[in-house]
C-alpha atoms as a printed R data frame, in Angstrom:
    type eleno elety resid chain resno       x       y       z
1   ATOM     1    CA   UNK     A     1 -12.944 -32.443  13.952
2   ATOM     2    CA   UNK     A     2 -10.961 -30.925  11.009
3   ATOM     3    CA   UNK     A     3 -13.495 -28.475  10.118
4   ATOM     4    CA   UNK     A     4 -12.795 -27.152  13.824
5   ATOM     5    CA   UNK     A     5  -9.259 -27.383  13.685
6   ATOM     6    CA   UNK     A     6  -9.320 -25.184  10.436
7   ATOM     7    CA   UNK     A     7 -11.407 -23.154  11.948
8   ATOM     8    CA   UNK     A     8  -9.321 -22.204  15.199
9   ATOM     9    CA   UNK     A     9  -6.045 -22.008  12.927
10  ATOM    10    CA   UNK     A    10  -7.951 -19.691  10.665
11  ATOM    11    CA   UNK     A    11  -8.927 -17.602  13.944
12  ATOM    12    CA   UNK     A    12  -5.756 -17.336  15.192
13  ATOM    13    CA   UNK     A    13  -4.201 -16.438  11.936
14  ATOM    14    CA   UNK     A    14  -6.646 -13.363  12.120
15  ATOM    15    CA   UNK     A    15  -6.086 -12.461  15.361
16  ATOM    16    CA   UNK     A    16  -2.170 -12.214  14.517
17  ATOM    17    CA   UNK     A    17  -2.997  -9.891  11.696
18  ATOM    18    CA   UNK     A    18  -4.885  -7.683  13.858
19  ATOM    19    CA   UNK     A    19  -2.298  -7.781  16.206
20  ATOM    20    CA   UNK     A    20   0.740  -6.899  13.462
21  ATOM    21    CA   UNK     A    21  -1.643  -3.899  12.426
22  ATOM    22    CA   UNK     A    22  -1.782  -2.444  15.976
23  ATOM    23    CA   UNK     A    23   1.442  -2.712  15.704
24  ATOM    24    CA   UNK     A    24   1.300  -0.840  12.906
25  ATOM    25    CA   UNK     A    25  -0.804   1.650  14.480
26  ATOM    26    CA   UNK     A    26   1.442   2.569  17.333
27  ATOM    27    CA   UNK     A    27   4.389   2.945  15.655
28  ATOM    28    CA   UNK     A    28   2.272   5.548  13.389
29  ATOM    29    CA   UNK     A    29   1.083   7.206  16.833
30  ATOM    30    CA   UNK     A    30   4.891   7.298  17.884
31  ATOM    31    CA   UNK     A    31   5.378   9.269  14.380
32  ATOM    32    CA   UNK     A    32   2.883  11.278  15.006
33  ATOM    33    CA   UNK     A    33   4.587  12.257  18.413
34  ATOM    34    CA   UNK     A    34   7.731  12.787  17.639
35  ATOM    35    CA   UNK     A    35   6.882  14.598  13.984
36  ATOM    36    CA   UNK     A    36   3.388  16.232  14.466
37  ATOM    37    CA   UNK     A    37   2.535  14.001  10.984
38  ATOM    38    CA   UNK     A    38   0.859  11.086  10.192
39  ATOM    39    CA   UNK     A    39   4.041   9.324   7.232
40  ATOM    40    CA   UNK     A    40   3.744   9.741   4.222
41  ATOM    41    CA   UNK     A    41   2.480   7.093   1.542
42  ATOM    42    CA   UNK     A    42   5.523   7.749  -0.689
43  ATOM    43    CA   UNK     A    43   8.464  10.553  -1.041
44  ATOM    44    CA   UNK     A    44   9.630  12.609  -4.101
45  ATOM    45    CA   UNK     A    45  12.077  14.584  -4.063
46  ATOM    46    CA   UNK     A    46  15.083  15.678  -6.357
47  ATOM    47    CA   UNK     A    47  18.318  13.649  -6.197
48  ATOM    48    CA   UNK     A    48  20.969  16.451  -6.007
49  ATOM    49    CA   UNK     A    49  23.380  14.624  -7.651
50  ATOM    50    CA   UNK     A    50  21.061  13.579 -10.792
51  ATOM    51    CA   UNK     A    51  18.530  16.609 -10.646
52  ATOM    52    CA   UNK     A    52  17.274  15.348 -13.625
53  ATOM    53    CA   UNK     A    53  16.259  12.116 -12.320
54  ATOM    54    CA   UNK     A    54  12.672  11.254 -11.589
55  ATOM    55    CA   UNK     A    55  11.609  12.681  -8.424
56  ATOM    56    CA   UNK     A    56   9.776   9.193  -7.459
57  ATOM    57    CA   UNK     A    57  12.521   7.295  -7.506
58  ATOM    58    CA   UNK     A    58  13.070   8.095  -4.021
59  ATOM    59    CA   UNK     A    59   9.652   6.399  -3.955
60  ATOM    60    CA   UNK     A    60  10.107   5.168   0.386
61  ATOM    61    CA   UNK     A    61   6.970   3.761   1.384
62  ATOM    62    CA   UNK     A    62   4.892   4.878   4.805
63  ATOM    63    CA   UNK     A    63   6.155   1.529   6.268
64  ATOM    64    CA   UNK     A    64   9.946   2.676   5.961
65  ATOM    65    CA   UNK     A    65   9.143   5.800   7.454
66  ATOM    66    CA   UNK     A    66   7.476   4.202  10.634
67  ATOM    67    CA   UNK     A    67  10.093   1.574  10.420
68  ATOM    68    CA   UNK     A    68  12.268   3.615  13.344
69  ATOM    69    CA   UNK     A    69   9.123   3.316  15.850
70  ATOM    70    CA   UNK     A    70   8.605  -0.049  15.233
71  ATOM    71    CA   UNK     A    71   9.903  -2.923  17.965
72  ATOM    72    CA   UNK     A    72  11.855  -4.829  15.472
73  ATOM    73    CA   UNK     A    73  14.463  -2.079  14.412
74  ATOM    74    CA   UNK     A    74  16.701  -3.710  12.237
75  ATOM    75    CA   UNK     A    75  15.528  -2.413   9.129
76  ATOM    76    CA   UNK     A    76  15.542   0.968   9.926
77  ATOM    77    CA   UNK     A    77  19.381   0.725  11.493
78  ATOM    78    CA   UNK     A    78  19.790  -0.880   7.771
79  ATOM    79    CA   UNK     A    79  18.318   2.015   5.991
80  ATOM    80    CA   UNK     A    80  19.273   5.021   4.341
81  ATOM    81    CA   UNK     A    81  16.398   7.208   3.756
82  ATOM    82    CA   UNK     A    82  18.327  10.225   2.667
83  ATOM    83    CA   UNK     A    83  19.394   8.861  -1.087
84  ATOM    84    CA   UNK     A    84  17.153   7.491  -3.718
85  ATOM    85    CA   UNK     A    85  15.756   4.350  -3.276
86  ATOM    86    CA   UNK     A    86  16.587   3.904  -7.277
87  ATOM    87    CA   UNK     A    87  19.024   5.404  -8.749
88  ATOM    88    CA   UNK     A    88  18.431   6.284 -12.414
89  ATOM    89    CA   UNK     A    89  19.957   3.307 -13.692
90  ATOM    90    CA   UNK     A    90  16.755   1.586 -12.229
91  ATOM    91    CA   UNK     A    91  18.898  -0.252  -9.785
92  ATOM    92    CA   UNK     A    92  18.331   0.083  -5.793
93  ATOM    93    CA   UNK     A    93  21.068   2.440  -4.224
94  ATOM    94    CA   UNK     A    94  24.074   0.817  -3.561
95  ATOM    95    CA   UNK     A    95  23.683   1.779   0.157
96  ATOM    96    CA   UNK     A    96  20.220  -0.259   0.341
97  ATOM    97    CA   UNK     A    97  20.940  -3.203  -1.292
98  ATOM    98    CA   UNK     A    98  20.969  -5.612   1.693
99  ATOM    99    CA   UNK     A    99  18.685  -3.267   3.656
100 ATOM   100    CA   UNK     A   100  15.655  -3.693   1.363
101 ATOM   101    CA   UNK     A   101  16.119  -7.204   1.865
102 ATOM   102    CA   UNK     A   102  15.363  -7.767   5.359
103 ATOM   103    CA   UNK     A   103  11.905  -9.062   6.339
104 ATOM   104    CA   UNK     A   104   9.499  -7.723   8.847
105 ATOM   105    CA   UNK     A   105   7.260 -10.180  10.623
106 ATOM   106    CA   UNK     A   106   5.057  -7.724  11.619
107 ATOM   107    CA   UNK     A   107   4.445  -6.759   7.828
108 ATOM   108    CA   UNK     A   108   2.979 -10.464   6.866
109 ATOM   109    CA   UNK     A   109   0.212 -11.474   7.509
110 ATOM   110    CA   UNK     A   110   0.380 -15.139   8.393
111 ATOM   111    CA   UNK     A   111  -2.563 -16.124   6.080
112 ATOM   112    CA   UNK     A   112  -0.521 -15.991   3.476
113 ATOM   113    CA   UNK     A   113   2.640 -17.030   0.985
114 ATOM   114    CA   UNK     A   114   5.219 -15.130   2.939
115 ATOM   115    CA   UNK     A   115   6.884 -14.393  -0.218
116 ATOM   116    CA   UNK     A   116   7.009 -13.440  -3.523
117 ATOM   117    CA   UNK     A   117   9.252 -14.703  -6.578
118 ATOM   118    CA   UNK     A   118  11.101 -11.337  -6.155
119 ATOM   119    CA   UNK     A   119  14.257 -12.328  -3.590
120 ATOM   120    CA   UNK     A   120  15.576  -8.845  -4.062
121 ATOM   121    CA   UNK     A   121  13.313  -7.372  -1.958
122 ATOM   122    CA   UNK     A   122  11.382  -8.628   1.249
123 ATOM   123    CA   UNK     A   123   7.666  -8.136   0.954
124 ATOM   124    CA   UNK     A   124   5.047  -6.628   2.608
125 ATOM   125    CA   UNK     A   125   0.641  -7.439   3.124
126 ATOM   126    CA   UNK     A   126  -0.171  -4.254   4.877
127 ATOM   127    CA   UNK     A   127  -0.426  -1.077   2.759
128 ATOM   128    CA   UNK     A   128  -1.384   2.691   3.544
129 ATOM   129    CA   UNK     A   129  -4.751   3.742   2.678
130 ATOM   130    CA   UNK     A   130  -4.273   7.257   0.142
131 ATOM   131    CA   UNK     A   131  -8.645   7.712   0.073
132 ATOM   132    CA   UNK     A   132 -11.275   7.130  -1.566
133 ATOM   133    CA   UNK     A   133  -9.364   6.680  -5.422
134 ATOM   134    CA   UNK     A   134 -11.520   9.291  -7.065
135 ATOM   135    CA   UNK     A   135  -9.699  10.908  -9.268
136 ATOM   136    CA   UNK     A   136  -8.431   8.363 -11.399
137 ATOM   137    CA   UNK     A   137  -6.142   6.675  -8.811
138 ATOM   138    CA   UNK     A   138  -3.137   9.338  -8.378
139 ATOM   139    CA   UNK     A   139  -0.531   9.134  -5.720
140 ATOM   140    CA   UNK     A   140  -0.554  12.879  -5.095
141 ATOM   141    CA   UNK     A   141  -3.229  15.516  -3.367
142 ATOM   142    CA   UNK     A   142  -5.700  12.447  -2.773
143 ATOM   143    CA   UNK     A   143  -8.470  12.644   0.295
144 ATOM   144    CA   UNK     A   144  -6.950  10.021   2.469
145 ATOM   145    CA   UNK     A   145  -4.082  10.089   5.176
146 ATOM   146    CA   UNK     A   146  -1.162   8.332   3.236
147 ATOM   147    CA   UNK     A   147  -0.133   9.839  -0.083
148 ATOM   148    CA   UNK     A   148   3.003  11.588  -1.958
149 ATOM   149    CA   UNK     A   149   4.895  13.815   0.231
150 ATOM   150    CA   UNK     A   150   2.023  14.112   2.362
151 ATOM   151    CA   UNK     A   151   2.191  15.502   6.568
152 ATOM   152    CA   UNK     A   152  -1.504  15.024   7.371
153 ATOM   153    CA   UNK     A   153  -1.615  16.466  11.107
154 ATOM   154    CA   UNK     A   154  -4.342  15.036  12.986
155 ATOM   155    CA   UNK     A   155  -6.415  18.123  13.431
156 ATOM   156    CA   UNK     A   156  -6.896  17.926   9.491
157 ATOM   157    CA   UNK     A   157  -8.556  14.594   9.970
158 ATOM   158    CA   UNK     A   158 -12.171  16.176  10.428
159 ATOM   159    CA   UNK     A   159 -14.070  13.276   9.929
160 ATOM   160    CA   UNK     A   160 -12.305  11.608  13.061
161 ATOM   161    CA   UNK     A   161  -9.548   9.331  13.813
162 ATOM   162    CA   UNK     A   162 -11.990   6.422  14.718
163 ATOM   163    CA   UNK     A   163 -13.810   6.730  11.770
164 ATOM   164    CA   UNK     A   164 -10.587   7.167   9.486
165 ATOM   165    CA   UNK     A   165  -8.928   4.372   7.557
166 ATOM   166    CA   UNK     A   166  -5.074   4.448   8.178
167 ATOM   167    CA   UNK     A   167  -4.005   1.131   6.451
168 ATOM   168    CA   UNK     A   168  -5.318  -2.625   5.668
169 ATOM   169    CA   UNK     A   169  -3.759  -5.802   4.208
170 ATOM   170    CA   UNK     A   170  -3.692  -6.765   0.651
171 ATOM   171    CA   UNK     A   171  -2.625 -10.943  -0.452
172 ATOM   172    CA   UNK     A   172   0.753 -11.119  -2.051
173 ATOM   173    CA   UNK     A   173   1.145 -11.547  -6.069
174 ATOM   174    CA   UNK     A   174   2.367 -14.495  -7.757
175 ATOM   175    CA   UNK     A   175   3.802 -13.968 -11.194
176 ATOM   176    CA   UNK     A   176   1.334 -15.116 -14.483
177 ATOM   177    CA   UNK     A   177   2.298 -14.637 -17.653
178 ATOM   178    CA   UNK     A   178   0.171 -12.147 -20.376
179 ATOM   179    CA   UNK     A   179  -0.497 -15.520 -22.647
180 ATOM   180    CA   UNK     A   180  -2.176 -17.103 -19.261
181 ATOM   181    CA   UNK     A   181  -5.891 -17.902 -19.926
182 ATOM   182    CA   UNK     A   182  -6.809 -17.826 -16.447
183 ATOM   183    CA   UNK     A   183  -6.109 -14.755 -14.220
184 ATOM   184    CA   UNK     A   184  -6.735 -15.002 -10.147
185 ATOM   185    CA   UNK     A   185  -7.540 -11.073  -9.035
186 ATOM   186    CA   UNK     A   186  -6.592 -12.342  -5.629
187 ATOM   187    CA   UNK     A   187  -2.793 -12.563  -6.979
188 ATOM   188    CA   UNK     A   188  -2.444 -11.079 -10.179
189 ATOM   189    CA   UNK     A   189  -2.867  -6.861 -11.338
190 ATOM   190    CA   UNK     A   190  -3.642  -5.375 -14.845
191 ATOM   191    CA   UNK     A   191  -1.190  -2.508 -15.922
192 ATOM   192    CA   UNK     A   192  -1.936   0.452 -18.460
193 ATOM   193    CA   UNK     A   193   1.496   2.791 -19.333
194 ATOM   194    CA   UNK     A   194  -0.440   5.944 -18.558
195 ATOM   195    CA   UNK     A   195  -1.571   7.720 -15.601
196 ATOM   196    CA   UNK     A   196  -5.247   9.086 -14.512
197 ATOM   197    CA   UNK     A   197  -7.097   5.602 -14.691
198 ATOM   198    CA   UNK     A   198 -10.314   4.918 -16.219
199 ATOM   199    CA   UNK     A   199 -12.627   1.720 -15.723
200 ATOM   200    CA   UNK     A   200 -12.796   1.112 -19.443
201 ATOM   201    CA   UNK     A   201  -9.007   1.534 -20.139
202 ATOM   202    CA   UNK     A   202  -8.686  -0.921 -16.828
203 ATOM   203    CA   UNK     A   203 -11.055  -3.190 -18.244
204 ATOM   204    CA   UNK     A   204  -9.812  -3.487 -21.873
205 ATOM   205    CA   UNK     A   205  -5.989  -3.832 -21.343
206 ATOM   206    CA   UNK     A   206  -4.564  -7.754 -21.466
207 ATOM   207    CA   UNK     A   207  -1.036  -6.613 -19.720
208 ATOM   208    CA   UNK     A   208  -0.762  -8.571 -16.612
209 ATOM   209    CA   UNK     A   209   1.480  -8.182 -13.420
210 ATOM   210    CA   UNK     A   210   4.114  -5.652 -14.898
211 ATOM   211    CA   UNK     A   211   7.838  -5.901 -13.994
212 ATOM   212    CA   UNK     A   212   6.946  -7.000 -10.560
213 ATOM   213    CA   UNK     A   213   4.340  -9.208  -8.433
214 ATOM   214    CA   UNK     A   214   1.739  -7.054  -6.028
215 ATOM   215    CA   UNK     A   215   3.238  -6.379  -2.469
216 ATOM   216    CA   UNK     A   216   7.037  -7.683  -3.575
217 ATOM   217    CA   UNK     A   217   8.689  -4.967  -1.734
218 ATOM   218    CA   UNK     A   218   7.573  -3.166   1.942
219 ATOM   219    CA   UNK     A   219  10.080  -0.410   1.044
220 ATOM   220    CA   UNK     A   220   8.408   1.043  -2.122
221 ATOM   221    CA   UNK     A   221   6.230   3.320  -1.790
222 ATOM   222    CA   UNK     A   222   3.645   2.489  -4.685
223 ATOM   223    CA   UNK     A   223   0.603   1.076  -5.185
224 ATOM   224    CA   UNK     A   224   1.979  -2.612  -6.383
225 ATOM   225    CA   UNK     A   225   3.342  -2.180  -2.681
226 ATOM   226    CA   UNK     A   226   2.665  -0.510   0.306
227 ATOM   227    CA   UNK     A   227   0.048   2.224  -0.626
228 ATOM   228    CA   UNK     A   228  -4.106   0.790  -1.400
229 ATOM   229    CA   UNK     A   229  -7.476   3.082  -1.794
230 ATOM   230    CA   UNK     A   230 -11.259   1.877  -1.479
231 ATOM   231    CA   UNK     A   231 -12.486   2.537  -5.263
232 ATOM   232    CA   UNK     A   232 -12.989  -1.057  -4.980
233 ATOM   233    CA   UNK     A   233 -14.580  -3.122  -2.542
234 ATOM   234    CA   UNK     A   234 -12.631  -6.033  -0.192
235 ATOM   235    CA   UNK     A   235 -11.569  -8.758  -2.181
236 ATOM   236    CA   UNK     A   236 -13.288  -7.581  -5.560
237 ATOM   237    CA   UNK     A   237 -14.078  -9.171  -8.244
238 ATOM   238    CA   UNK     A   238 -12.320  -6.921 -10.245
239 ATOM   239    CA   UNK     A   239  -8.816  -6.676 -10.903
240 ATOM   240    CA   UNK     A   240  -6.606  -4.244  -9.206
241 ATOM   241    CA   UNK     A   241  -4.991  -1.972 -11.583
242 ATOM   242    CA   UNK     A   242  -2.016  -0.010 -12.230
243 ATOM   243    CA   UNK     A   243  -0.633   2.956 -14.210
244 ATOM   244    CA   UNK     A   244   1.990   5.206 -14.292
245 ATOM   245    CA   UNK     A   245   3.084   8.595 -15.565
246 ATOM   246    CA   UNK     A   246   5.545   8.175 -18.333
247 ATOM   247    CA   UNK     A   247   6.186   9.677 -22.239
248 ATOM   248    CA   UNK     A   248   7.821  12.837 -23.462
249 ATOM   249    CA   UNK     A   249   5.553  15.574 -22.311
250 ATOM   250    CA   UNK     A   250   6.376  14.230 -18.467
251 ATOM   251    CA   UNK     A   251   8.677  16.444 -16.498
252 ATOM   252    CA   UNK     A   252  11.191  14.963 -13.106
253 ATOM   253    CA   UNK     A   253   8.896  15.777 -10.972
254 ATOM   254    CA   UNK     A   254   6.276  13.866 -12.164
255 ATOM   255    CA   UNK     A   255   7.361  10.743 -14.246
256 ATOM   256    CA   UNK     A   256   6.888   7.450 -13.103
257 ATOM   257    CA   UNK     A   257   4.434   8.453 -10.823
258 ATOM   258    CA   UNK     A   258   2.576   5.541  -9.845
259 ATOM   259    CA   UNK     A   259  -1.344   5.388 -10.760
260 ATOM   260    CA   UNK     A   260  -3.478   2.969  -8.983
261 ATOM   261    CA   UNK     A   261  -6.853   1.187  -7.865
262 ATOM   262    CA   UNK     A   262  -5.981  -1.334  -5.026
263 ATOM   263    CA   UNK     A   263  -8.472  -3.557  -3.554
264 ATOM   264    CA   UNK     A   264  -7.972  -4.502   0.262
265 ATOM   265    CA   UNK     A   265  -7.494  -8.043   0.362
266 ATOM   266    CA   UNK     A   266  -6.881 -11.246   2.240
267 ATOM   267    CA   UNK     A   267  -7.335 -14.825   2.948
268 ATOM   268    CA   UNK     A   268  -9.474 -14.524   5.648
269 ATOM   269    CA   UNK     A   269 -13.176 -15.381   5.260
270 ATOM   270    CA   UNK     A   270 -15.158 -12.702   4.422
271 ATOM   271    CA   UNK     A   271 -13.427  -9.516   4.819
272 ATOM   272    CA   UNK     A   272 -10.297  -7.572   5.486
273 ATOM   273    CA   UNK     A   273  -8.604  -6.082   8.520
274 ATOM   274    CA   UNK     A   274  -8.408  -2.213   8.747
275 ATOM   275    CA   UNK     A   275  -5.875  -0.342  10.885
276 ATOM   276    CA   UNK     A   276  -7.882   3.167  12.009
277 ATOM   277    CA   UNK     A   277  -6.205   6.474  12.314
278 ATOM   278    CA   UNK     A   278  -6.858   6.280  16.168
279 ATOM   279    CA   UNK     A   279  -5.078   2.576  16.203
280 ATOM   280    CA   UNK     A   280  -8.050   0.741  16.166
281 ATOM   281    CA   UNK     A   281  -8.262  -2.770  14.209
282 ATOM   282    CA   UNK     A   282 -12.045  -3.615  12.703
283 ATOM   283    CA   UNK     A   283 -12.829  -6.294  10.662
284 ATOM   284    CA   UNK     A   284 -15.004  -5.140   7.298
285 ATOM   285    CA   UNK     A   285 -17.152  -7.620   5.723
286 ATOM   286    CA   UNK     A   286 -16.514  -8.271   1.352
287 ATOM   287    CA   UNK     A   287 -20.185  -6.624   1.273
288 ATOM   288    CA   UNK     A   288 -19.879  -3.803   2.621
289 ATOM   289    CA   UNK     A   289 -21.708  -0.904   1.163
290 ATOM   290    CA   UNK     A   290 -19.139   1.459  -1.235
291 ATOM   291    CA   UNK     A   291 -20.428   4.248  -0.208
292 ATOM   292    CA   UNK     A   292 -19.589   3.388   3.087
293 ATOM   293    CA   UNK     A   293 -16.401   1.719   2.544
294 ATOM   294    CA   UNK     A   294 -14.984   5.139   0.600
295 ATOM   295    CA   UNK     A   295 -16.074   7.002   3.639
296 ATOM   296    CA   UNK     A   296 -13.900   5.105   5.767
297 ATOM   297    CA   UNK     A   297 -11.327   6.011   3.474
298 ATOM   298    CA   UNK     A   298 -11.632   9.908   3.001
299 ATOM   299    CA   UNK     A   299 -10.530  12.604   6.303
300 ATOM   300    CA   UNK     A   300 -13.035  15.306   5.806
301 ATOM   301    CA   UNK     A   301 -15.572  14.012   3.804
302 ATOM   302    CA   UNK     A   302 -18.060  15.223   5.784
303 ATOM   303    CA   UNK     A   303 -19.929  11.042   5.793
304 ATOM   304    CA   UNK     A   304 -21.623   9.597   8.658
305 ATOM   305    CA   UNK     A   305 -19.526   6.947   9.856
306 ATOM   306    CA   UNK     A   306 -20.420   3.663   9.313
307 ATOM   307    CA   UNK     A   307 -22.785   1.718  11.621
């Protein structure tokens, strides 16, 4: 009897998922009416009254920008998109404080925590898909929907809006310290302090969970957050990873990009759910073929769809 019971709860537990990214999906069809533009992953942009200031730290996510179409409307009416969401004393604008606070249902999935360790910010499962992650991870110019500054108008999506990843879900991080033994991929991300990733700088670096847990915040628009590719497979083995664009040579426009490769994931069995650029939900198995999978991912790739 327990075995069923599990079972059922597990079901419905999906189901809701699906249901939150529908929900996701509409409000990014009501965005795409009212703006001609699929949002953006993230935003840069000079701070007038800093120009020197990193561009990214304005750094709003796709999920604030479809926050205004979305039923529960709080956070929006909370939110000012039109200053930093860091100032350059690496603090969140003053006017934001309590606004990037405020939790979404529909951006948890209820398999999992519900929360971070980071209070300062509510978090988010459900991330943006920016492609395919060729390219050694960037935010910027990638061959997905969702990236910096992008306005992706459906007629440039040529492989089709059904066949078209828009966003999926990804488990929350837990904290684990660089001395831990033991690392869980499913809640922990390895960090490198430079941009344009490699597998072999991925592999061989020991830092851990940087600064802040994966998903901690459905506001920032980064790849520990609300944006995810398909250079690896559901649920993979291997550890998500992280960079970023800093040193001398870096110019406002560019520093502290964020770099990334960022798995799908979840605590369903056997997959992930995938929000489609036409609003449909599909469920994609962990063994799905990559090829396929970073397909799914790209908008004029010129792939079959998968079968």
């Amino acid at each position: 009897m327990l075995p069923a019971i599990q079972a059922a709860r597990g079901s419905a537990r999906n189901t809701q998922c699906k249901n939150n990214l529908r929900q996701l999906g509409i409000a990014s069809q009501n965005h795409v009416s009212a703006l001609g533009y699929f949002p953006p992953g993230t935003t840069a942009q000079e701070y007038p009254a800093v120009p020197a200031a990193p561009w990214t730290f304005y750094r709003w996510s796709g999920l604030a920008h479809v926050s205004p179409y979305m039923e529960n409307t709080a956070a929006y009416d909370a939110i000012d998109l039109t200053v930093p969401l860091y100032t350059p004393q690496l603090v969140v604008s003053d006017e934001n404080v309590d606004a990037v606070r405020i939790r979404v249902p529909e951006f948890l999935c209820p398999s999992d925590i519900g929360q971070t360790e980071n209070t300062d910010f509510a978090p988010t499962n459900y991330a943006l898909c920016t492609g395919s992650g060729i390219g050694g991870g960037a935010p910027h110019d990638t061959d997905g929907l969702a990236f910096e500054n992008s306005r992706v108008r459906p007629a440039r999506i040529q492989d089709g809006l059904s066949n078209t990843a828009l966003a999926s879900e990804s488990t929350l991080g837990q904290p684990a310290g660089n001395g831990a033994t033991d690392h869980d991929t499913q809640l922990e991300y390895k960090f490198i302090t430079r941009k344009d990733l490699t597998e072999s700088r991925c592999a061989s670096t020991q830092q851990w969970n940087v600064t802040d847990p994966r998903g901690f915040a459905w506001v920032n628009g980064e790849y520990r957050c609300a944006m995810y590719n398909h250079y690896l497979l559901p649920n993979s083995a291997v550890p998500d990873c992280m960079g970023v664009e800093a040193g001398f040579n870096s110019t406002p426009q560019t520093r502290f990009r964020p770099y990334g490769w960022r798995a799908a994931r979840s605590n369903h069995s056997g997959g992930v759910n995938v929000l489609m650029a036409d609003g449909s939900v599909m469920f994609v198995s962990d063994d799905v073929d990559l090829a396929v999978w970073q397909a799914m991912a790209t908008r004029d790739g010129g792939e079959l769809p998968p079968q």
